[in-house]
Amino acid sequence: MRPRAALRALALLGLGAACSSPSPPQDAARDRADDLADTRVEDTRPPPRDIPRSDGGLNIELVEERVFGFYCAVPACHSGDMPTGRMNLEPGRARESLLGVRARGVQCGATDNVRVVPGSAEMSLLVHKLEDPRPPCGAQMPLGSAPLDPELVALVRRWVEAGAP
Ligand code: HEM
């Protein structure tokens, strides 16, 4: 075999080998994708049910039962003695944690945001944290999972607008 032909054959052999085995970046990307898939929180949330349409019956107990107690006051989040954002949303605790209370978490604590201004959803950090993909400070809530069902977000907004009874 002529030297040049031999060289080309060798080069082709090398190229074939490079294409068949996945490159380190591809491995890393696949590993990352696997890691991400493993960390995704399974969406076990029940669909919202019989949300009252009018403000009748709209009170903090209802919002605690339908939203805070199920989506926020979960372990390692807004529950227990060291709640995230220094804000406990367990049933019976939400009122003292929210109404007229300035933000106290690491990301929002340095701002003038107030968690709930009764009567004004626009001025209430809580509503923006639920509605806005990019809230005025920190991340959208609930952290680490899909945004809440719009019906539940609307329930919270109506509760605040109704004066947060
Ligand atoms: C729909 C349910 C939830 C609501 C309404 C909610 C609301 C909020 C609000 C208003 C803040 C700002 C508090 C402040 O700075 O004063 C906040 C911060 C935070 N929340 Fe949530 N949250 C919810 C669910 C969750 C969940 C499930 C987790 C945990 C996975 C979580 C983790 C956090 C963390 C880590 C912060 C930031 C704390 C900081 O800046 O120091 N939240 N949340």
GROMACS .gro file of C-alpha atoms and ligand atoms in nm:
model
  208
    1MET     CA    1   0.000   0.000   0.000
    2ARG     CA    2   0.147   0.343  -0.093
    3PRO     CA    3   0.255   0.549   0.216
    4ARG     CA    4  -0.003   0.830   0.146
    5ALA     CA    5  -0.291   0.581   0.114
    6ALA     CA    6  -0.176   0.414   0.436
    7LEU     CA    7  -0.177   0.752   0.615
    8ARG     CA    8  -0.531   0.834   0.488
    9ALA     CA    9  -0.655   0.489   0.601
   10LEU     CA   10  -0.509   0.549   0.947
   11ALA     CA   11  -0.667   0.895   0.965
   12LEU     CA   12  -1.009   0.752   0.870
   13LEU     CA   13  -0.975   0.480   1.131
   14GLY     CA   14  -0.901   0.749   1.398
   15LEU     CA   15  -1.201   0.963   1.290
   16GLY     CA   16  -1.437   0.661   1.311
   17ALA     CA   17  -1.331   0.592   1.666
   18ALA     CA   18  -1.384   0.958   1.772
   19CYS     CA   19  -1.743   0.965   1.635
   20SER     CA   20  -1.857   0.640   1.797
   21SER     CA   21  -1.769   0.720   2.161
   22PRO     CA   22  -1.958   1.012   2.328
   23SER     CA   23  -1.731   1.308   2.402
   24PRO     CA   24  -1.672   1.411   2.765
   25PRO     CA   25  -1.902   1.722   2.728
   26GLN     CA   26  -2.185   1.500   2.601
   27ASP     CA   27  -2.134   1.269   2.899
   28ALA     CA   28  -2.142   1.563   3.134
   29ALA     CA   29  -2.458   1.701   2.971
   30ARG     CA   30  -2.629   1.364   2.997
   31ASP     CA   31  -2.524   1.332   3.362
   32ARG     CA   32  -2.656   1.682   3.432
   33ALA     CA   33  -2.986   1.599   3.263
   34ASP     CA   34  -3.011   1.284   3.473
   35ASP     CA   35  -2.935   1.479   3.789
   36LEU     CA   36  -3.200   1.738   3.703
   37ALA     CA   37  -3.455   1.467   3.630
   38ASP     CA   38  -3.381   1.315   3.970
   39THR     CA   39  -3.431   1.647   4.151
   40ARG     CA   40  -3.768   1.730   3.984
   41VAL     CA   41  -4.035   1.728   4.252
   42GLU     CA   42  -4.320   1.500   4.152
   43ASP     CA   43  -4.635   1.709   4.116
   44THR     CA   44  -4.861   1.535   4.366
   45ARG     CA   45  -5.070   1.838   4.424
   46PRO     CA   46  -5.446   1.788   4.419
   47PRO     CA   47  -5.636   2.000   4.170
   48PRO     CA   48  -5.797   2.300   4.334
   49ARG     CA   49  -6.150   2.224   4.434
   50ASP     CA   50  -6.466   2.421   4.495
   51ILE     CA   51  -6.302   2.760   4.510
   52PRO     CA   52  -6.569   3.007   4.627
   53ARG     CA   53  -6.653   3.246   4.343
   54SER     CA   54  -6.776   3.537   4.558
   55ASP     CA   55  -6.605   3.693   4.860
   56GLY     CA   56  -6.857   3.519   5.086
   57GLY     CA   57  -6.659   3.263   5.287
   58LEU     CA   58  -6.331   3.416   5.174
   59ASN     CA   59  -6.118   3.424   5.486
   60ILE     CA   60  -5.771   3.334   5.604
   61GLU     CA   61  -5.878   2.989   5.720
   62LEU     CA   62  -5.984   2.906   5.364
   63VAL     CA   63  -5.658   3.038   5.215
   64GLU     CA   64  -5.460   2.846   5.476
   65GLU     CA   65  -5.648   2.527   5.393
   66ARG     CA   66  -5.634   2.562   5.012
   67VAL     CA   67  -5.295   2.725   4.963
   68PHE     CA   68  -5.060   2.789   5.255
   69GLY     CA   69  -5.110   2.461   5.440
   70PHE     CA   70  -5.060   2.251   5.127
   71TYR     CA   71  -4.816   2.439   4.906
   72CYS     CA   72  -4.611   2.659   5.141
   73ALA     CA   73  -4.593   2.525   5.497
   74VAL     CA   74  -4.427   2.204   5.378
   75PRO     CA   75  -4.125   2.062   5.564
   76ALA     CA   76  -3.804   2.266   5.518
   77CYS     CA   77  -4.004   2.559   5.383
   78HIS     CA   78  -4.247   2.798   5.557
   79SER     CA   79  -4.301   2.575   5.858
   80GLY     CA   80  -4.140   2.488   6.190
   81ASP     CA   81  -3.918   2.695   6.419
   82MET     CA   82  -3.677   2.808   6.145
   83PRO     CA   83  -3.908   2.874   5.850
   84THR     CA   84  -3.757   2.994   5.523
   85GLY     CA   85  -3.782   3.369   5.477
   86ARG     CA   86  -3.847   3.382   5.854
   87MET     CA   87  -4.209   3.336   5.761
   88ASN     CA   88  -4.426   3.057   5.903
   89LEU     CA   89  -4.742   2.988   5.699
   90GLU     CA   90  -4.874   2.696   5.901
   91PRO     CA   91  -5.251   2.706   5.968
   92GLY     CA   92  -5.319   2.956   6.248
   93ARG     CA   93  -4.982   3.129   6.195
   94ALA     CA   94  -5.029   3.299   5.858
   95ARG     CA   95  -5.209   3.610   5.983
   96GLU     CA   96  -4.929   3.715   6.223
   97SER     CA   97  -4.668   3.628   5.958
   98LEU     CA   98  -4.824   3.827   5.675
   99LEU     CA   99  -5.055   4.119   5.755
  100GLY     CA  100  -4.859   4.446   5.755
  101VAL     CA  101  -4.530   4.256   5.806
  102ARG     CA  102  -4.224   4.379   5.619
  103ALA     CA  103  -4.023   4.123   5.424
  104ARG     CA  104  -3.758   3.962   5.645
  105GLY     CA  105  -3.587   3.701   5.430
  106VAL     CA  106  -3.231   3.721   5.299
  107GLN     CA  107  -3.339   3.820   4.947
  108CYS     CA  108  -3.628   4.054   5.033
  109GLY     CA  109  -3.537   4.170   5.381
  110ALA     CA  110  -3.339   4.468   5.255
  111THR     CA  111  -3.637   4.599   5.056
  112ASP     CA  112  -3.943   4.799   5.165
  113ASN     CA  113  -4.176   4.525   5.054
  114VAL     CA  114  -4.462   4.435   5.284
  115ARG     CA  115  -4.584   4.077   5.271
  116VAL     CA  116  -4.958   4.163   5.277
  117VAL     CA  117  -5.111   4.511   5.262
  118PRO     CA  118  -5.478   4.436   5.336
  119GLY     CA  119  -5.690   4.578   5.053
  120SER     CA  120  -5.402   4.611   4.804
  121ALA     CA  121  -5.278   4.311   4.606
  122GLU     CA  122  -5.051   4.541   4.405
  123MET     CA  123  -4.863   4.647   4.716
  124SER     CA  124  -4.845   4.295   4.862
  125LEU     CA  125  -4.522   4.098   4.813
  126LEU     CA  126  -4.712   3.773   4.869
  127VAL     CA  127  -4.922   3.827   4.554
  128HIS     CA  128  -4.619   3.916   4.343
  129LYS     CA  129  -4.431   3.612   4.469
  130LEU     CA  130  -4.715   3.394   4.342
  131GLU     CA  131  -4.798   3.578   4.017
  132ASP     CA  132  -4.466   3.710   3.883
  133PRO     CA  133  -4.206   3.486   3.719
  134ARG     CA  134  -3.961   3.763   3.819
  135PRO     CA  135  -4.094   3.903   4.149
  136PRO     CA  136  -3.960   4.232   4.294
  137CYS     CA  137  -3.707   4.034   4.503
  138GLY     CA  138  -3.601   3.671   4.528
  139ALA     CA  139  -3.769   3.388   4.339
  140GLN     CA  140  -4.128   3.304   4.238
  141MET     CA  141  -4.312   3.077   4.483
  142PRO     CA  142  -4.362   2.792   4.549
  143LEU     CA  143  -3.988   2.747   4.523
  144GLY     CA  144  -3.870   2.443   4.330
  145SER     CA  145  -4.203   2.356   4.169
  146ALA     CA  146  -4.443   2.480   3.903
  147PRO     CA  147  -4.634   2.804   3.968
  148LEU     CA  148  -4.963   2.758   4.152
  149ASP     CA  149  -5.284   2.694   3.961
  150PRO     CA  150  -5.419   3.034   3.846
  151GLU     CA  151  -5.743   2.970   4.036
  152LEU     CA  152  -5.552   2.946   4.361
  153VAL     CA  153  -5.345   3.254   4.284
  154ALA     CA  154  -5.667   3.442   4.208
  155LEU     CA  155  -5.808   3.323   4.542
  156VAL     CA  156  -5.510   3.474   4.728
  157ARG     CA  157  -5.537   3.799   4.530
  158ARG     CA  158  -5.912   3.827   4.605
  159TRP     CA  159  -5.848   3.752   4.973
  160VAL     CA  160  -5.592   4.036   4.995
  161GLU     CA  161  -5.819   4.272   4.797
  162ALA     CA  162  -6.106   4.189   5.032
  163GLY     CA  163  -5.894   4.325   5.318
  164ALA     CA  164  -5.738   3.991   5.416
  165PRO     CA  165  -6.016   3.889   5.655
  166HEM     C1  166  -4.740   2.886   4.754
  166HEM     C2  167  -4.659   2.863   4.860
  166HEM     C3  168  -4.558   2.967   4.903
  166HEM     C4  169  -4.575   3.102   4.927
  166HEM     C5  170  -4.705   3.181   4.924
  166HEM     C6  171  -4.443   3.157   4.957
  166HEM     C7  172  -4.419   3.292   4.982
  166HEM     C8  173  -4.295   3.345   5.008
  166HEM     C9  174  -4.270   3.486   5.039
  166HEM    C10  175  -4.376   3.596   5.047
  166HEM    C11  176  -4.137   3.499   5.059
  166HEM    C12  177  -4.060   3.626   5.100
  166HEM    C13  178  -4.055   3.632   5.252
  166HEM    C14  179  -3.970   3.746   5.306
  166HEM     O1  180  -3.861   3.767   5.256
  166HEM     O2  181  -4.016   3.810   5.400
  166HEM    C15  182  -4.078   3.369   5.040
  166HEM    C16  183  -3.942   3.341   5.050
  166HEM    C17  184  -3.888   3.215   5.040
  166HEM     N1  185  -3.955   3.096   5.024
  166HEM    FE1  186  -4.153   3.078   4.987
  166HEM     N2  187  -4.349   3.057   4.953
  166HEM    C18  188  -4.415   2.940   4.921
  166HEM    C19  189  -4.360   2.814   4.906
  166HEM    C20  190  -4.228   2.784   4.932
  166HEM    C21  191  -4.173   2.650   4.930
  166HEM    C22  192  -4.251   2.523   4.898
  166HEM    C23  193  -4.041   2.662   4.962
  166HEM    C24  194  -3.935   2.555   4.976
  166HEM    C25  195  -3.916   2.465   4.879
  166HEM    C26  196  -4.013   2.804   4.982
  166HEM    C27  197  -3.890   2.857   5.011
  166HEM    C28  198  -3.863   2.993   5.023
  166HEM    C29  199  -3.729   3.048   5.039
  166HEM    C30  200  -3.599   2.970   5.046
  166HEM    C31  201  -3.745   3.188   5.047
  166HEM    C32  202  -3.636   3.292   5.050
  166HEM    C33  203  -3.586   3.309   5.184
  166HEM    C34  204  -3.487   3.423   5.194
  166HEM     O3  205  -3.481   3.513   5.111
  166HEM     O4  206  -3.419   3.417   5.294
  166HEM     N3  207  -4.130   2.876   4.964
  166HEM     N4  208  -4.176   3.277   5.011
   0.00000   0.00000   0.00000
